[in-house]
XYZ file of C-alpha atoms in Angstrom:
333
model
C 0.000 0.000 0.000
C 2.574 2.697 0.752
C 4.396 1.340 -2.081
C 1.291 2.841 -4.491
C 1.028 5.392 -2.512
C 4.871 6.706 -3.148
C 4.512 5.881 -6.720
C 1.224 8.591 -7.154
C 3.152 10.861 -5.678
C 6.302 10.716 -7.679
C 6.434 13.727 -9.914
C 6.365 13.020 -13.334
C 9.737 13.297 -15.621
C 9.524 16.091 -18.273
C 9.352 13.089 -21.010
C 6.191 11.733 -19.242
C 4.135 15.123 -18.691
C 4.926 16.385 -22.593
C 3.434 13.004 -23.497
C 0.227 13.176 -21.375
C -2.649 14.838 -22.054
C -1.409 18.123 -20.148
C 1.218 18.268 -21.816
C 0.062 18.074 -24.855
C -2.954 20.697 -24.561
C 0.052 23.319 -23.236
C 2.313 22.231 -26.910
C -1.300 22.883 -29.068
C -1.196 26.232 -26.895
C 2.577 27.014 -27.650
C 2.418 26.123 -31.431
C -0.585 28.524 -31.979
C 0.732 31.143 -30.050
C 4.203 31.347 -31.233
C 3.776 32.527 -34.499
C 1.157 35.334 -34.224
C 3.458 36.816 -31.605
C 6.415 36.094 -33.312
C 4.584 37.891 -36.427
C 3.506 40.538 -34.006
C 7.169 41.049 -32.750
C 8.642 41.372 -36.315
C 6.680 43.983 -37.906
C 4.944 45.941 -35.028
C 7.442 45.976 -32.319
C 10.533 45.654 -33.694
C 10.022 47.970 -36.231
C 8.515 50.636 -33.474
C 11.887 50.105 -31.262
C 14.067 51.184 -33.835
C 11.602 54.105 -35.330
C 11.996 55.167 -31.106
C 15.839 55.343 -31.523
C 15.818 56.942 -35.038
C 13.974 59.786 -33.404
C 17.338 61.251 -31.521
C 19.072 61.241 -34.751
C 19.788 63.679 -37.342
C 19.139 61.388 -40.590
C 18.304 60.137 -43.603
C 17.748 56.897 -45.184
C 20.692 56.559 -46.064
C 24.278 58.231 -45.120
C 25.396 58.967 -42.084
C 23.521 59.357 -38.540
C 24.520 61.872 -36.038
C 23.215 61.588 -32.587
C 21.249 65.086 -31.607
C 19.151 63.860 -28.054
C 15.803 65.724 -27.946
C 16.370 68.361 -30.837
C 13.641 66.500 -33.051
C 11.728 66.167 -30.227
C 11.664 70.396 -29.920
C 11.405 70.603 -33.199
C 7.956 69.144 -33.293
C 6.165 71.801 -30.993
C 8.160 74.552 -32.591
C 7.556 73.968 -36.576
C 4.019 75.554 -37.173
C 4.021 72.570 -40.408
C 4.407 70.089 -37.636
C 2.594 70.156 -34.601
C 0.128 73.103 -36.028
C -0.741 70.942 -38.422
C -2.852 68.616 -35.506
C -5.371 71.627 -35.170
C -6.971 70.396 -38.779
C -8.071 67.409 -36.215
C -10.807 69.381 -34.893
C -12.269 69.391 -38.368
C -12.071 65.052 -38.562
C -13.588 65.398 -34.216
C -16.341 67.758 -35.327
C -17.108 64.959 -38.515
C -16.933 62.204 -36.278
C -19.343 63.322 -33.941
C -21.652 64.190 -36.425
C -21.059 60.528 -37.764
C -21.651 58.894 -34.400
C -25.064 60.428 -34.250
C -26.047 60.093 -37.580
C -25.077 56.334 -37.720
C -26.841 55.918 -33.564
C -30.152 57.537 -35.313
C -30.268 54.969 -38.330
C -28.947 52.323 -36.531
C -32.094 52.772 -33.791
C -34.501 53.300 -37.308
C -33.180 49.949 -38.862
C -32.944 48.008 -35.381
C -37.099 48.016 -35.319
C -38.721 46.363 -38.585
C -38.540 48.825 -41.149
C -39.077 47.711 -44.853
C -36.073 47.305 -46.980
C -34.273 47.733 -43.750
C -31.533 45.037 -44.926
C -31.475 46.071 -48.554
C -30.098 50.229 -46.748
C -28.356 48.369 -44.096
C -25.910 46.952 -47.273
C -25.802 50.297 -48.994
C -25.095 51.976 -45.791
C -22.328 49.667 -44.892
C -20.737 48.848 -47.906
C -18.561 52.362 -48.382
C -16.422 50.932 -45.554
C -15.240 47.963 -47.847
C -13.649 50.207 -50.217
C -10.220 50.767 -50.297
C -9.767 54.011 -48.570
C -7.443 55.148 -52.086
C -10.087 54.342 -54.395
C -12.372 56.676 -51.969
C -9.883 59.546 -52.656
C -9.749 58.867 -55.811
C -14.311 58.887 -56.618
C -14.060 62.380 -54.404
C -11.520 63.925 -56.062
C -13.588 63.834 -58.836
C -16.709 64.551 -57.468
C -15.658 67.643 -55.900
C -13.696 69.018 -58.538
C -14.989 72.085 -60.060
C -17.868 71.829 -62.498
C -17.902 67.870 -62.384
C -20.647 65.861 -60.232
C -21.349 67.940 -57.106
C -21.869 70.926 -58.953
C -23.636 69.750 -61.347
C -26.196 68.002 -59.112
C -26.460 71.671 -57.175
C -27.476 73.187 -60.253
C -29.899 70.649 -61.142
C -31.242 71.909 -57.542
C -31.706 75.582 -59.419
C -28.006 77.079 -57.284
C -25.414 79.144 -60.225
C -22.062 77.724 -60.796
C -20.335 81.197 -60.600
C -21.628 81.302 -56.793
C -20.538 77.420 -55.704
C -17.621 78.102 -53.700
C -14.494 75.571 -54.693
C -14.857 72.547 -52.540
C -11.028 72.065 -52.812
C -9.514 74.764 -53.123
C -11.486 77.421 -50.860
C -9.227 77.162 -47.506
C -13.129 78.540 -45.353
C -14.528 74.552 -47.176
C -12.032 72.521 -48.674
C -11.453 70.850 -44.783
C -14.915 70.223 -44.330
C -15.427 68.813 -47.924
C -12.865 66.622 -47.017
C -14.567 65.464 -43.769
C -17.379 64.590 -45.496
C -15.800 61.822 -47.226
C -14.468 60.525 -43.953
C -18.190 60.090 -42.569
C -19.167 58.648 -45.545
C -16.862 56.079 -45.550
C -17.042 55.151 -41.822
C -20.961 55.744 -40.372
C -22.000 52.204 -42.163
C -19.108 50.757 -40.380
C -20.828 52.217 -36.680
C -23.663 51.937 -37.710
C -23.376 48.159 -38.240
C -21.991 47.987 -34.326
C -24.615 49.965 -32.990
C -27.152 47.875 -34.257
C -25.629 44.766 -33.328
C -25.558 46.030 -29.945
C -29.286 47.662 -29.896
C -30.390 44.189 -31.904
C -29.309 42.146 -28.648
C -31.496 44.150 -26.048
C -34.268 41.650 -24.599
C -37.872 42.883 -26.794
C -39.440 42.136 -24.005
C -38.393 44.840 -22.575
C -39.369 47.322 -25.217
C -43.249 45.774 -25.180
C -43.308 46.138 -21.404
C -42.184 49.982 -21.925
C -45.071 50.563 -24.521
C -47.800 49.108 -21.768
C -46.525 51.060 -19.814
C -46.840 54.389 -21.899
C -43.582 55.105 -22.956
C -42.859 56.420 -26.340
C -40.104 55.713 -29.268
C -37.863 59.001 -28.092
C -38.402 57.233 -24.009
C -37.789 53.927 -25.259
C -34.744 55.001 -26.559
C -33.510 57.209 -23.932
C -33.794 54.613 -20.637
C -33.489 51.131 -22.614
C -31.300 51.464 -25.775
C -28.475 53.796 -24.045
C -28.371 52.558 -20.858
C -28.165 49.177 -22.630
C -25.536 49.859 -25.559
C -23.248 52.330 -23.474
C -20.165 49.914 -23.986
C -20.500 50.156 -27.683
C -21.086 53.872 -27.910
C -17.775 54.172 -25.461
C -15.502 52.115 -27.705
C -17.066 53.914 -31.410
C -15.918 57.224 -29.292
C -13.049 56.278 -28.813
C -11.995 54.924 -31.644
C -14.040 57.947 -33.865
C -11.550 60.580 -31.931
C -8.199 58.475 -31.986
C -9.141 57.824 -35.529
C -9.612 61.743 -36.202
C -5.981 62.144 -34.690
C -4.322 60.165 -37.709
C -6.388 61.335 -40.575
C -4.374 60.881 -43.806
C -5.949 58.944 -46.487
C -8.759 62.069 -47.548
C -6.471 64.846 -47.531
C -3.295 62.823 -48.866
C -5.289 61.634 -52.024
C -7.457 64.351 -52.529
C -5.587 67.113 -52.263
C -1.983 66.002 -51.283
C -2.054 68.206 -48.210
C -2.322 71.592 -50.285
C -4.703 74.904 -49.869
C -4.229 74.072 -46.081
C -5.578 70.561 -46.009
C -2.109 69.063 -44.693
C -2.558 66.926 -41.521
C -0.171 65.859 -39.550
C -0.051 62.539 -40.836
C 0.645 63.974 -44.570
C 2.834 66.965 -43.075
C 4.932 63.932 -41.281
C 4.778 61.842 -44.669
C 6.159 64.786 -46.320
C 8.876 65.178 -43.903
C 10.100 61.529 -44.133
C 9.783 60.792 -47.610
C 10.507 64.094 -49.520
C 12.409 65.850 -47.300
C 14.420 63.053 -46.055
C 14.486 64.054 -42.465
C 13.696 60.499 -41.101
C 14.475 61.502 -37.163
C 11.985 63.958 -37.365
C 9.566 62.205 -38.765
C 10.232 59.170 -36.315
C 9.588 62.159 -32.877
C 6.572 63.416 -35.111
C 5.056 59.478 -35.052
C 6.289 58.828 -31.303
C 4.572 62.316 -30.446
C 1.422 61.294 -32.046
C 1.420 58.213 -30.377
C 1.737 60.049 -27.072
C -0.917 61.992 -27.723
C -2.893 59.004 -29.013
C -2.541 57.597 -25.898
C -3.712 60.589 -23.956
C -6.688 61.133 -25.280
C -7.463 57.196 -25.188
C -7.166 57.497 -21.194
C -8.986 60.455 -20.539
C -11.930 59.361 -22.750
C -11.651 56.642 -20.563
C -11.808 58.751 -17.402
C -14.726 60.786 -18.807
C -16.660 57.933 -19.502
C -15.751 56.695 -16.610
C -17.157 59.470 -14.273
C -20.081 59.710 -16.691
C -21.385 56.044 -16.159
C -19.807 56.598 -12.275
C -23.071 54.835 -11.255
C -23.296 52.552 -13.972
C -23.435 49.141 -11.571
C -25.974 50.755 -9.873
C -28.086 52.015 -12.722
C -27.422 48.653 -13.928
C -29.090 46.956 -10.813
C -32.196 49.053 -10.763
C -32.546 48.662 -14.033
C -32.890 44.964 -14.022
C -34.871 45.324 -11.017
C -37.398 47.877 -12.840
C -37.142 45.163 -15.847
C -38.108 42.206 -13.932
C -41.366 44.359 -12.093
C -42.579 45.041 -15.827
C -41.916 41.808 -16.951
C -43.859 40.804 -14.162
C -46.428 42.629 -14.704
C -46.819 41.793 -18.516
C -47.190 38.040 -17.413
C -49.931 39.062 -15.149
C -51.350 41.558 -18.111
C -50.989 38.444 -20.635
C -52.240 35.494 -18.136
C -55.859 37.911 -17.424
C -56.735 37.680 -20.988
């Protein structure tokens, strides 16, 4: 007996766990692991450490490198072409907003059972399947002078000599260009806000109407209360996104008449102009600031949905009193 008992407890050799079943569920793990990270590693992290140390050298692609500490670092916040150039953001935070909302209204429309709902649910979404070049490329046209928007504006009875120049006119040619951006993106939100709305109990939504409530009530203490998690992370992502706007104003206009964010101003820098360090502290600043404005959308969400657990609770407590009710509603019939 104490002879079985020592020979449970003996640990296993290596030999004997990588052939049992533990071992083998911990190789699986291992062998599907290793090469997304070691994919990862090669062209996201490795690449990032040495764009980090390029960034306290004077440089070029190639020739020689001369270490200069923080100068490109100062250089950043002092060239107006540089860090001036992240004021055009407001333009892509003011679009995005106005996308958000736009997409949250259709995406509460389409969520109830609307007719040719699915049909506008595909045309809606499917401007965020096309390649974001071939986008710059259909708005070029369309904005350019005398071509399809102005042509469509005159059908609507407006005089070409009084259209102002979508691209050109420094007071429009930002906004123009932010219209493209919501264009291309409110499908994509859209889509995510109704998966979200689309998985609220319906129950819920027929107990509200016994109880009175209307479409705009409905809407303001079931869908938002219930979807907040999805409208946090489309925030998020809408104003991070607005941050590194490059593909509209790169393709469309190729930064000119003022349209240059910092994402073409830095492409500029590196590629034309050579000055690789520069450009490297230009990408490591806008990740800084990236990552700012990630955390305190965080913290504002945060303190906004402070008493989210709580709102939560009462919520399914109110939600299981009209349920509740509706059984005793349906079982009097």
């Amino acid at each position: 007996m104490a002879a079985i008992t020592q020979t449970a407890k003996r640990k296993r050799t290596f030999g004997e766990w990588a052939r049992s079943r533990d071992g083998q569920k911990v190789f699986v793990m291992v062998a599907f692991m290793i090469i997304p990270l070691l994919l990862l590693f090669t062209f996201t992290y490795l690449p990032f450490a040495e764009m980090f140390g390029f960034s306290f050298y004077k440089m070029k692609y190639i020739g020689a490198r001369k270490f200069i500490g923080l100068d490109n670092y100062i250089k950043v916040f002092q060239r107006k072409d540089c860090f001036g150039a992240l004021k055009l953001s407001l333009y892509y935070m003011g679009g995005s907003i106005v996308q958000l909302a736009l997409s949250l209204y259709l995406a509460t429309v389409l969520s109830f059972k609307v007719k040719g709902g699915s049909i506008f649910k595909g045309f809606m979404f499917f401007p965020y399947l096309i390649n974001g070049i071939a986008i710059g490329f259909i708005f070029k046209f369309f904005y350019t002078r005398g071509f399809v928007f102005d042509t469509v504006l005159q059908w609507c009875g407006f005089e070409l000599e009084n259209l102002p120049y979508w691209l050109k006119d420094q007071s429009i040619n930002n906004i123009s260009l932010v219209g493209t951006s919501v264009w291309r993106y409110f499908g994509q939100n859209m889509v995510l806000f109704i998966g979200a709305i689309m998985s609220v109990d319906s129950e819920l939504y027929e107990a509200a109407m016994l109880d009175g409530a209307n479409r705009f009530q409905q809407f303001k203490y079931i869908i938002l209360p219930s979807i907040k998690t999805i409208i946090t992370l489309n925030v998020i992502l809408s104003i991070t996104g607005s941050l590194s706007a490059f593909e509209p104003p790169y393709v469309i206009t190729s930064g000119a008449n003022g349209t240059g964010t910092y994402f073409v101003v830095m492409h500029e820098i590196a590629h034309t102009q050579q000055k690789v360090g520069l450009a490297s502290a230009m990408a490591i600043v806008l990740l800084m600031i990236i990552f700012a404005a990630t955390i305190l959308q965080k913290l504002f969400f945060k303190y906004v949905f402070k008493n989210a657990e709580d709102e939560d609770l009462n919520a399914t407590a109110r939600r299981d009193k009209k349920l509740a009710k509706l059984a005793k509603r349906k079982a009097g019939r």
